[in-house]
Coordinates of C-alpha atoms (C1' of nucleotides) in Angstrom, one line a residue:
Chain A
M446 CA 68.0 104.7 70.3
A447 CA 65.4 105.7 72.9
H448 CA 67.2 103.4 75.4
T449 CA 70.5 105.1 74.8
D450 CA 69.1 108.6 75.0
E451 CA 67.4 107.8 78.3
L452 CA 70.6 106.4 79.9
Y453 CA 72.5 109.6 78.8
K454 CA 69.8 111.8 80.2
K455 CA 69.7 110.0 83.5
Y456 CA 73.5 109.5 84.0
G457 CA 75.2 111.9 81.7
S458 CA 76.5 114.1 84.6
T459 CA 77.9 111.0 86.4
L460 CA 79.5 109.6 83.2
S461 CA 81.2 112.9 82.4
K462 CA 83.1 112.5 85.8
C463 CA 84.4 109.1 84.8
D464 CA 88.1 109.4 84.4
L465 CA 88.3 106.4 82.0
F466 CA 86.3 108.1 79.3
K467 CA 87.6 111.6 79.9
G468 CA 86.6 114.2 77.2
M469 CA 83.9 112.2 75.4
D470 CA 81.0 114.3 74.1
E471 CA 77.3 113.5 74.0
K472 CA 77.5 112.0 70.6
Q473 CA 80.3 109.7 71.4
W474 CA 78.6 108.7 74.7
N475 CA 75.4 107.8 72.9
E476 CA 77.3 105.6 70.5
L477 CA 79.0 103.8 73.4
L478 CA 75.9 103.7 75.7
A479 CA 74.1 101.6 73.0
L480 CA 76.2 98.7 74.2
F481 CA 75.3 99.2 77.9
H482 CA 72.4 98.1 80.0
E483 CA 71.4 99.1 83.5
E484 CA 71.5 96.7 86.5
E485 CA 70.5 97.1 90.2
W486 CA 72.0 95.1 93.0
P487 CA 70.6 95.1 96.5
R488 CA 72.6 96.1 99.6
E489 CA 74.9 93.5 100.9
S490 CA 75.0 91.5 97.7
C491 CA 78.3 89.7 97.7
F492 CA 80.3 88.3 94.8
I493 CA 83.0 85.9 95.5
N494 CA 85.4 85.3 92.7
H495 CA 82.5 85.6 90.3
K496 CA 83.0 85.0 86.6
K497 CA 80.5 87.9 86.1
F498 CA 83.4 90.3 86.4
L499 CA 85.5 88.5 83.8
Y500 CA 82.8 88.9 81.1
H501 CA 81.3 92.3 82.0
F502 CA 82.6 95.7 82.8
F503 CA 80.7 98.1 85.1
I504 CA 80.4 101.8 85.7
I505 CA 78.8 102.7 89.1
V506 CA 76.1 105.3 88.9
S507 CA 75.0 105.2 92.5
G508 CA 75.9 103.4 95.7
R509 CA 79.2 102.0 97.0
V510 CA 81.0 98.6 96.5
K511 CA 84.0 97.4 98.4
M512 CA 86.6 95.4 96.5
Y513 CA 88.3 93.3 99.1
N514 CA 90.7 90.5 99.7
V515 CA 90.5 87.8 102.3
D516 CA 93.5 86.0 103.8
D517 CA 93.0 82.3 103.5
F518 CA 94.4 81.4 106.9
S519 CA 93.6 84.3 109.3
E520 CA 90.4 85.0 107.5
K521 CA 91.1 88.7 107.9
E522 CA 89.7 91.1 105.3
H523 CA 91.4 94.0 103.6
T524 CA 89.5 96.5 101.5
L525 CA 91.5 97.3 98.4
F526 CA 89.2 99.9 97.0
L527 CA 86.0 101.5 98.1
L528 CA 84.3 102.1 94.8
K529 CA 81.7 104.8 94.3
K530 CA 79.8 106.8 91.8
A531 CA 81.7 107.2 88.5
D532 CA 84.2 104.5 89.4
V533 CA 84.5 101.4 87.3
F534 CA 85.4 97.7 87.7
D535 CA 87.0 95.4 87.1
L536 CA 89.8 97.1 85.4
F537 CA 92.2 94.3 86.1
C538 CA 90.2 91.9 84.1
L539 CA 89.6 94.4 81.3
L540 CA 93.4 95.0 80.9
D541 CA 94.6 91.4 80.8
G542 CA 91.5 89.2 80.6
V543 CA 92.6 87.1 83.6
Q544 CA 90.2 86.5 86.5
H545 CA 90.8 88.7 89.4
Q546 CA 90.9 87.0 92.8
V547 CA 89.0 89.5 94.8
Y548 CA 85.6 89.7 96.5
Y549 CA 83.0 92.4 96.0
E550 CA 80.3 93.5 98.4
C551 CA 77.7 96.2 98.0
I552 CA 77.7 98.7 100.9
D553 CA 74.5 100.4 99.6
P554 CA 71.9 99.4 97.0
L555 CA 73.8 99.7 93.8
K556 CA 73.1 100.9 90.3
V557 CA 75.6 100.1 87.6
L558 CA 75.8 100.4 83.8
A559 CA 77.0 97.1 82.4
I560 CA 78.8 96.3 79.1
P561 CA 80.0 92.9 77.9
M562 CA 83.8 92.9 78.2
D563 CA 84.3 91.9 74.6
D564 CA 82.0 94.7 73.3
L565 CA 84.1 97.2 75.2
R566 CA 87.3 95.7 73.8
S567 CA 86.1 95.8 70.3
W568 CA 84.8 99.3 70.7
L569 CA 88.3 100.3 71.8
E570 CA 89.8 98.6 68.8
K571 CA 87.5 100.5 66.6
N572 CA 88.3 103.8 68.4
P573 CA 92.0 103.4 69.2
S574 CA 92.3 107.1 70.2
Y575 CA 90.6 106.2 73.5
Y576 CA 93.4 103.7 74.4
Q577 CA 95.3 106.7 75.7
G578 CA 92.6 107.4 78.4
F579 CA 92.7 103.8 79.5
L580 CA 96.5 103.7 79.7
A581 CA 96.4 107.0 81.7
Y582 CA 93.8 105.5 84.1
A583 CA 95.8 102.4 84.5
G584 CA 98.8 104.6 85.4
K585 CA 96.7 106.4 88.0
M586 CA 95.6 103.2 89.6
M587 CA 99.2 102.0 89.7
R588 CA 100.2 105.2 91.4
M589 CA 97.4 104.6 94.0
L590 CA 98.6 101.1 94.7
E591 CA 102.2 102.2 95.0
E592 CA 101.2 105.0 97.4
N593 CA 99.3 102.3 99.4
V594 CA 102.4 100.2 99.6
S595 CA 104.5 103.1 100.7
Q596 CA 102.0 104.0 103.4
L597 CA 101.9 100.5 104.7
I598 CA 105.7 100.4 105.0
F599 CA 106.5 103.8 106.2
T600 CA 103.6 104.9 108.4
D601 CA 101.9 103.7 111.5
I602 CA 98.2 103.0 112.1
S603 CA 97.4 106.4 113.6
T604 CA 98.9 108.2 110.6
R605 CA 97.1 106.0 108.1
L606 CA 93.9 106.7 109.9
L607 CA 94.5 110.4 109.9
K608 CA 95.2 110.3 106.2
L609 CA 92.1 108.3 105.5
L610 CA 89.9 110.8 107.3
L611 CA 91.6 113.8 105.7
S612 CA 91.3 112.4 102.2
N613 CA 87.6 111.8 102.6
I614 CA 86.6 115.3 103.7
D615 CA 84.3 117.2 101.4
Y616 CA 85.8 120.6 100.9
G617 CA 82.5 122.3 100.3
S618 CA 80.8 121.2 103.5
N619 CA 83.9 120.2 105.6
K620 CA 82.0 117.0 106.3
L621 CA 83.3 113.4 106.1
Q622 CA 82.0 111.6 103.1
H623 CA 82.1 108.1 101.7
I624 CA 83.3 106.5 104.9
N625 CA 81.4 108.5 107.5
D626 CA 78.7 105.8 108.1
L627 CA 81.0 102.8 108.3
P628 CA 81.5 100.7 111.4
N629 CA 85.0 100.7 113.0
K630 CA 85.5 97.3 111.6
E631 CA 85.2 98.5 108.0
I632 CA 87.5 101.4 108.7
A633 CA 90.0 99.0 110.0
N634 CA 89.8 96.9 106.8
L635 CA 90.5 100.0 104.8
I636 CA 93.8 100.7 106.5
G637 CA 94.9 97.1 107.3
S638 CA 94.3 97.0 111.0
T639 CA 91.7 95.7 113.4
R640 CA 88.6 97.1 115.0
A641 CA 90.1 97.3 118.5
V642 CA 93.1 99.3 117.4
V643 CA 91.1 101.7 115.1
N644 CA 88.8 102.3 118.0
R645 CA 91.7 103.0 120.3
H646 CA 92.9 105.7 117.9
L647 CA 89.5 107.1 117.3
Q648 CA 89.0 107.6 121.0
K649 CA 92.2 109.6 121.1
L650 CA 91.0 111.8 118.3
K651 CA 87.6 112.2 120.1
R652 CA 89.3 113.2 123.3
N653 CA 91.4 116.0 121.5
G654 CA 88.2 117.3 120.0
S655 CA 88.8 116.7 116.4
I656 CA 86.0 114.2 115.7
K657 CA 82.7 113.0 117.0
V658 CA 81.9 109.3 117.1
S659 CA 78.6 107.4 117.4
R660 CA 77.2 104.2 116.2
N661 CA 78.1 103.7 112.5
N662 CA 79.1 107.3 112.3
V663 CA 82.2 109.5 112.4
Q664 CA 81.9 113.3 112.1
I665 CA 84.7 115.8 111.7
K666 CA 84.6 118.6 114.3
D667 CA 87.9 120.4 113.7
I668 CA 90.1 119.7 110.6
S669 CA 92.9 121.9 111.9
I670 CA 93.5 119.6 114.9
L671 CA 93.6 116.6 112.5
L672 CA 96.2 118.4 110.4
K673 CA 98.3 119.3 113.4
E674 CA 98.1 115.7 114.7
L675 CA 99.3 114.5 111.3
N676 CA 102.3 116.9 111.5
N677 CA 103.2 115.6 114.9
Q678 CA 103.2 112.0 113.6
N679 CA 105.8 113.0 111.1
K680 CA 108.0 114.6 113.6
K681 CA 108.3 111.5 115.7
F682 CA 111.5 109.8 114.9
Chain F
M1466 CA 119.9 100.1 59.0
A1467 CA 123.2 98.7 60.0
H1468 CA 122.7 100.1 63.5
T1469 CA 119.3 98.4 63.9
D1470 CA 120.5 95.1 62.6
E1471 CA 123.3 95.2 65.0
L1472 CA 121.1 95.9 68.0
Y1473 CA 118.8 93.0 67.0
K1474 CA 121.7 90.6 66.6
K1475 CA 123.1 91.6 70.0
Y1476 CA 119.9 91.7 72.0
G1477 CA 117.2 89.9 70.0
S1478 CA 117.1 87.0 72.5
T1479 CA 116.6 89.4 75.4
L1480 CA 114.0 91.5 73.6
S1481 CA 112.0 88.4 72.7
K1482 CA 111.6 87.8 76.5
C1483 CA 110.2 91.3 77.0
D1484 CA 106.5 90.9 78.0
L1485 CA 105.6 94.4 76.8
F1486 CA 106.3 93.6 73.2
K1487 CA 105.2 90.0 73.2
G1488 CA 104.9 88.3 69.9
M1489 CA 106.8 90.7 67.8
D1490 CA 108.8 89.2 65.0
E1491 CA 112.3 90.2 63.7
K1492 CA 110.9 92.5 61.0
Q1493 CA 108.7 94.4 63.5
W1494 CA 111.6 94.6 66.0
N1495 CA 113.9 96.0 63.4
E1496 CA 111.4 98.7 62.6
L1497 CA 111.0 99.6 66.3
L1498 CA 114.7 99.3 67.1
A1499 CA 115.5 102.1 64.6
L1500 CA 114.2 104.5 67.2
F1501 CA 116.4 103.1 70.0
H1502 CA 119.9 103.8 71.0
E1503 CA 122.2 102.0 73.5
E1504 CA 123.3 103.5 76.8
E1505 CA 125.7 102.2 79.5
W1506 CA 125.5 103.4 83.1
P1507 CA 128.1 102.5 85.7
R1508 CA 127.4 100.7 88.9
E1509 CA 125.9 102.7 91.7
S1510 CA 124.7 105.4 89.3
C1511 CA 121.8 107.0 91.1
F1512 CA 118.9 109.0 89.7
I1513 CA 116.8 111.0 92.0
N1514 CA 113.5 112.2 90.5
H1515 CA 115.3 112.7 87.3
K1516 CA 113.5 114.2 84.3
K1517 CA 115.3 111.7 82.2
F1518 CA 112.6 109.1 82.9
L1519 CA 109.9 111.4 81.9
Y1520 CA 111.3 111.8 78.4
H1521 CA 112.9 108.4 77.7
F1522 CA 111.8 104.9 78.1
F1523 CA 114.3 102.1 78.7
I1524 CA 114.6 98.4 78.2
I1525 CA 117.3 96.7 80.3
V1526 CA 119.6 94.4 78.4
S1527 CA 122.0 93.6 81.2
G1528 CA 122.4 94.5 84.9
R1529 CA 120.0 95.3 87.7
V1530 CA 118.4 98.6 88.8
K1531 CA 116.4 99.1 91.9
M1532 CA 113.4 101.4 91.7
Y1533 CA 112.9 102.7 95.3
N1534 CA 111.2 105.1 97.5
V1535 CA 112.5 107.0 100.5
D1536 CA 110.4 108.2 103.4
D1537 CA 111.0 111.9 103.9
F1538 CA 111.0 111.7 107.7
S1539 CA 112.5 108.4 108.7
E1540 CA 114.8 108.4 105.6
K1541 CA 114.0 104.7 105.3
E1542 CA 114.2 103.1 101.9
H1543 CA 111.8 100.7 100.3
T1544 CA 112.6 98.9 97.0
L1545 CA 109.5 98.8 94.9
F1546 CA 110.9 96.8 92.1
L1547 CA 114.3 95.1 91.4
L1548 CA 114.4 95.5 87.6
K1549 CA 116.5 93.2 85.5
K1550 CA 117.2 92.0 82.0
A1551 CA 114.1 92.4 79.8
D1552 CA 112.4 94.6 82.3
V1553 CA 111.4 98.2 81.3
F1554 CA 111.0 101.5 83.0
D1555 CA 109.4 103.8 83.7
L1556 CA 106.0 102.4 82.8
F1557 CA 104.2 104.9 85.1
C1558 CA 105.5 107.8 83.1
L1559 CA 104.7 106.1 79.8
L1560 CA 101.1 105.5 80.7
D1561 CA 100.1 108.9 82.0
G1562 CA 103.0 111.2 81.2
V1563 CA 103.3 112.4 84.8
Q1564 CA 106.6 112.4 86.6
H1565 CA 107.1 109.4 88.9
Q1566 CA 108.4 110.3 92.4
V1567 CA 110.9 107.4 92.8
Y1568 CA 114.6 106.9 92.9
Y1569 CA 116.7 104.6 90.7
E1570 CA 120.0 103.1 91.5
C1571 CA 122.1 100.7 89.4
I1572 CA 123.1 97.6 91.3
D1573 CA 125.4 96.4 88.5
P1574 CA 126.9 98.2 85.5
L1575 CA 123.9 98.6 83.3
K1576 CA 123.2 98.4 79.6
V1577 CA 119.9 99.7 78.4
L1578 CA 118.2 100.4 75.1
A1579 CA 116.6 103.9 75.2
I1580 CA 113.8 105.5 73.2
P1581 CA 112.4 109.0 73.4
M1582 CA 109.0 108.7 75.2
D1583 CA 107.2 110.5 72.4
D1584 CA 108.7 108.3 69.7
L1585 CA 107.3 105.3 71.5
R1586 CA 103.9 106.9 71.9
S1587 CA 103.6 107.8 68.3
W1588 CA 104.8 104.3 67.3
L1589 CA 102.0 103.0 69.4
E1590 CA 99.5 105.3 67.7
K1591 CA 100.7 104.1 64.3
N1592 CA 100.5 100.5 65.4
P1593 CA 97.5 100.4 67.7
S1594 CA 97.4 96.6 67.7
Y1595 CA 100.2 96.7 70.2
Y1596 CA 98.1 98.7 72.7
Q1597 CA 96.8 95.4 73.9
G1598 CA 100.2 94.2 75.0
F1599 CA 100.7 97.4 76.9
L1600 CA 97.4 97.2 78.6
A1601 CA 98.0 93.5 79.6
Y1602 CA 101.4 94.5 81.0
A1603 CA 99.9 97.3 83.0
G1604 CA 97.4 94.7 84.4
K1605 CA 100.2 92.4 85.3
M1606 CA 102.0 95.2 87.2
M1607 CA 98.8 96.2 89.0
R1608 CA 98.4 92.6 90.1
M1609 CA 102.0 92.6 91.4
L1610 CA 101.4 95.7 93.3
E1611 CA 98.1 94.4 94.7
E1612 CA 99.8 91.2 95.8
N1613 CA 102.5 93.3 97.5
V1614 CA 99.8 95.2 99.4
S1615 CA 98.2 91.9 100.5
Q1616 CA 101.4 90.4 101.7
L1617 CA 102.2 93.6 103.7
I1618 CA 98.9 93.4 105.5
F1619 CA 98.4 89.7 105.9
T1620 CA 101.9 88.2 106.5
D1621 CA 104.7 88.7 108.9
I1622 CA 108.4 89.4 108.1
S1623 CA 109.5 85.8 108.2
T1624 CA 106.8 84.8 105.7
R1625 CA 107.7 87.6 103.4
L1626 CA 111.3 86.7 103.6
L1627 CA 110.6 83.0 102.8
K1628 CA 108.4 84.0 99.8
L1629 CA 111.1 86.4 98.6
L1630 CA 113.7 83.6 98.7
L1631 CA 111.4 81.0 97.1
S1632 CA 110.3 83.3 94.3
N1633 CA 114.0 83.9 93.3
I1634 CA 115.1 80.3 93.0
D1635 CA 116.2 79.2 89.5
Y1636 CA 114.4 76.0 88.9
G1637 CA 117.2 74.7 86.6
S1638 CA 120.1 75.0 89.0
N1639 CA 118.1 75.3 92.3
K1640 CA 120.2 78.3 93.1
L1641 CA 119.2 81.7 94.3
Q1642 CA 119.3 84.3 91.6
H1643 CA 118.8 88.1 91.3
I1644 CA 119.0 88.7 95.1
N1645 CA 121.7 86.2 96.1
D1646 CA 124.6 88.8 96.2
L1647 CA 122.7 91.5 98.1
P1648 CA 123.6 92.6 101.6
N1649 CA 121.0 92.1 104.3
K1650 CA 120.1 95.7 104.2
E1651 CA 119.0 95.5 100.6
I1652 CA 117.0 92.3 101.3
A1653 CA 115.3 94.2 104.1
N1654 CA 114.4 97.1 101.7
L1655 CA 112.8 94.6 99.4
I1656 CA 110.3 93.3 102.1
G1657 CA 109.9 96.5 104.0
S1658 CA 111.9 95.7 107.1
T1659 CA 115.3 96.5 108.6
R1660 CA 118.7 94.9 108.4
A1661 CA 118.7 93.6 112.0
V1662 CA 115.3 91.9 111.7
V1663 CA 116.1 90.3 108.4
N1664 CA 119.4 89.0 109.8
R1665 CA 117.6 87.6 112.8
H1666 CA 115.4 85.5 110.5
L1667 CA 118.2 84.5 108.2
Q1668 CA 120.1 83.2 111.2
K1669 CA 117.1 81.0 112.0
L1670 CA 117.0 79.7 108.5
K1671 CA 120.7 79.1 108.7
R1672 CA 120.3 77.1 111.9
N1673 CA 117.7 74.8 110.5
G1674 CA 120.0 74.1 107.5
S1675 CA 117.9 75.6 104.7
I1676 CA 120.4 78.3 103.7
K1677 CA 124.0 79.3 103.8
V1678 CA 125.0 82.9 104.5
S1679 CA 128.2 84.8 104.0
R1680 CA 129.2 88.3 103.2
N1681 CA 127.0 89.7 100.4
N1682 CA 125.8 86.2 99.7
V1683 CA 122.9 83.9 100.5
Q1684 CA 122.8 80.4 99.1
I1685 CA 120.0 77.9 99.2
K1686 CA 120.9 74.5 100.7
D1687 CA 117.5 72.8 101.0
I1688 CA 114.4 74.1 99.3
S1689 CA 112.2 71.5 101.0
I1690 CA 112.9 73.0 104.5
L1691 CA 112.0 76.4 103.2
L1692 CA 108.7 75.1 101.9
K1693 CA 108.0 73.3 105.1
E1694 CA 108.8 76.5 107.1
L1695 CA 106.4 78.5 104.8
N1696 CA 103.7 76.0 105.5
N1697 CA 104.2 76.3 109.3
Q1698 CA 103.9 80.0 109.1
N1699 CA 100.5 79.7 107.6
K1700 CA 99.4 77.3 110.3
K1701 CA 100.2 79.7 113.1
F1702 CA 97.0 81.5 114.1
Chain Q
dA1409 C1' 57.8 94.9 126.4
dA1410 C1' 61.1 91.3 125.7
dC1411 C1' 64.4 89.8 122.7
dC1412 C1' 68.3 89.7 119.5
dT1413 C1' 71.9 91.6 116.8
dT1414 C1' 75.4 94.6 115.9
dG1415 C1' 78.6 98.1 117.2
dT1416 C1' 81.2 100.5 120.7
dG1417 C1' 84.3 101.4 124.6
dC1418 C1' 87.6 99.7 127.6
dT1419 C1' 90.7 96.5 130.2
dA1420 C1' 94.6 93.6 130.5
dC1421 C1' 98.0 91.0 128.2
dC1422 C1' 101.4 89.3 124.7
dT1423 C1' 104.6 89.4 121.1
dA1424 C1' 106.8 90.5 116.6
dG1425 C1' 109.5 93.6 115.1
dG1426 C1' 112.0 98.0 115.5
dT1427 C1' 116.2 100.2 117.8
dA1428 C1' 120.8 100.8 119.5
dG1429 C1' 124.9 99.2 120.5
dT1430 C1' 129.1 96.2 120.4
dT1431 C1' 131.9 92.6 118.6
dT1432 C1' 133.6 89.8 115.0
dA1433 C1' 134.7 88.6 110.3
dC1434 C1' 136.0 89.7 105.8
dA1435 C1' 137.9 91.7 101.6
dG1436 C1' 140.0 95.4 99.2
dT1437 C1' 143.8 98.9 99.1
dG1438 C1' 148.2 101.1 99.3
Chain C
dC641 C1' 151.8 93.4 105.4
dA642 C1' 148.9 96.4 108.4
dC643 C1' 145.0 99.5 107.7
dT644 C1' 140.4 100.6 106.7
dG645 C1' 135.7 100.2 105.6
dT646 C1' 131.8 97.4 105.3
dA647 C1' 128.8 93.6 106.5
dA648 C1' 127.3 90.1 109.6
dA649 C1' 126.2 88.4 114.1
dC650 C1' 124.4 88.9 118.5
dT651 C1' 122.6 91.0 122.8
dA652 C1' 119.4 93.7 125.4
dC653 C1' 115.6 96.7 125.4
dC654 C1' 111.1 99.0 124.1
dT655 C1' 106.7 99.7 122.1
dA656 C1' 102.9 99.7 118.7
dG657 C1' 99.7 97.0 117.7
dG658 C1' 97.4 92.5 117.7
dT659 C1' 94.2 89.5 120.8
dA660 C1' 90.7 88.2 124.0
dG661 C1' 87.1 89.3 126.7
dC662 C1' 83.3 91.8 128.7
dA663 C1' 79.9 95.3 129.7
dC664 C1' 77.1 98.4 127.7
dA665 C1' 74.4 101.1 124.1
dA666 C1' 71.6 101.5 120.0
dG667 C1' 68.3 99.7 116.9
dG668 C1' 65.3 96.5 114.8
dT669 C1' 61.9 92.7 115.2
dT670 C1' 58.2 90.0 117.0

DNA sequence: AACCTTGTGCTACCTAGGTAGTTTACAGTG
DNA sequence: CACTGTAAACTACCTAGGTAGCACAAGGTT
């Protein structure tokens, strides 16, 4: 099992952060990893309703992928999830075995661990105690989607932008992570708006001194101003 | 097992429509039903973040409940799901055991079959082959939520209203079901809008002859006009 | 350097939908 | 029956956010 050992050595610390397989020890990981292989996809690889995701399940070990949706008529994009290290996809297919009508695009060069969907399913059947983790993870995703729906209905763009920024600040360094190097257009896709509008709001935040903006880059200057701003949003009625 | 037999006789046909327990035969149902008891809740019963739903799981056998969300600041409501016969709740709690921050309100007098959450969980552990059905059902709900998000981002109110109407037409009778007796306000809550705006659009549909509107009542007069209207929406750009 | 691509910043405009208010219709109740 | 509460209908108004367009800046490439 040289292959398996190697994977665990390289990616063990990432895998242990993976919610879906919470609490698995090295022995159990080695057993499961035997079914996996490593894949690398270049930046900007794009998968449009690809059967690949119906037959394989992936764990990201480095890089980012956006899972997004395109409106047939307006051709607008909406990013459903920005997947990163220790995230998995496609859970939708894993759960019900039906093809998932979404697009994928690599934001960075990507490294994933891949397993044939059926292998994962039969591993689960042999180890039914892990079903609980999968159910809990599904619950977590449902809550995220529900929260998303609520935000779309109850809050305006500037609030959604503020929440997006605040939820991506690294508490250690106080720096923006995951979305800091995205162009305005991609930020807009994340909150369901357009480049022009997002830019309008970013300019306002820049003017009040809470952020710094440059090409493909947003930096946090003062979190407290962002928080105060978010509070003011809520008070409007 | 007189109790169990009775439940199956009364509700067997409803239970067989229940996606979550797809494919279970009478014998298996009788085994499971032993853990259930029947409850009746009057119309307009309202449960606000009630612990009840953390410890019990329910299958609706008659009546409707809305699962909804309230914005703390604007106090606006949004109906996440309009649950009806053969629907279950709360799946969120079942999956991850965390309390679900939503409200429930009975639209009609309600009859449910209730089971202690832990009993259902241990039944699942003893019958792991049924995990698959639960996973598939979770997948289905995730797809519904995702579809909801897409609609909110890509389509306007009149399109959402048209889709709501069209998705609630009974193909047998060509009549509107489930939502036909709701006031405008509740229809608005279903699509994330307000009474006034929904009424504005309903008036338009009334004028073009596709529907009939009266107090607490919407009736379909001509489906083809609705479909044509939906097509026109898409062509706007 | 000259060129090209991509992203930003900003203007001016338009409209769907939210808001507030009044009037009218309806059904249930005592 | 009159009385009351609720829903529908309609008007008039306001604004956030979508749209289009352009000038400019930053990088990368040849």
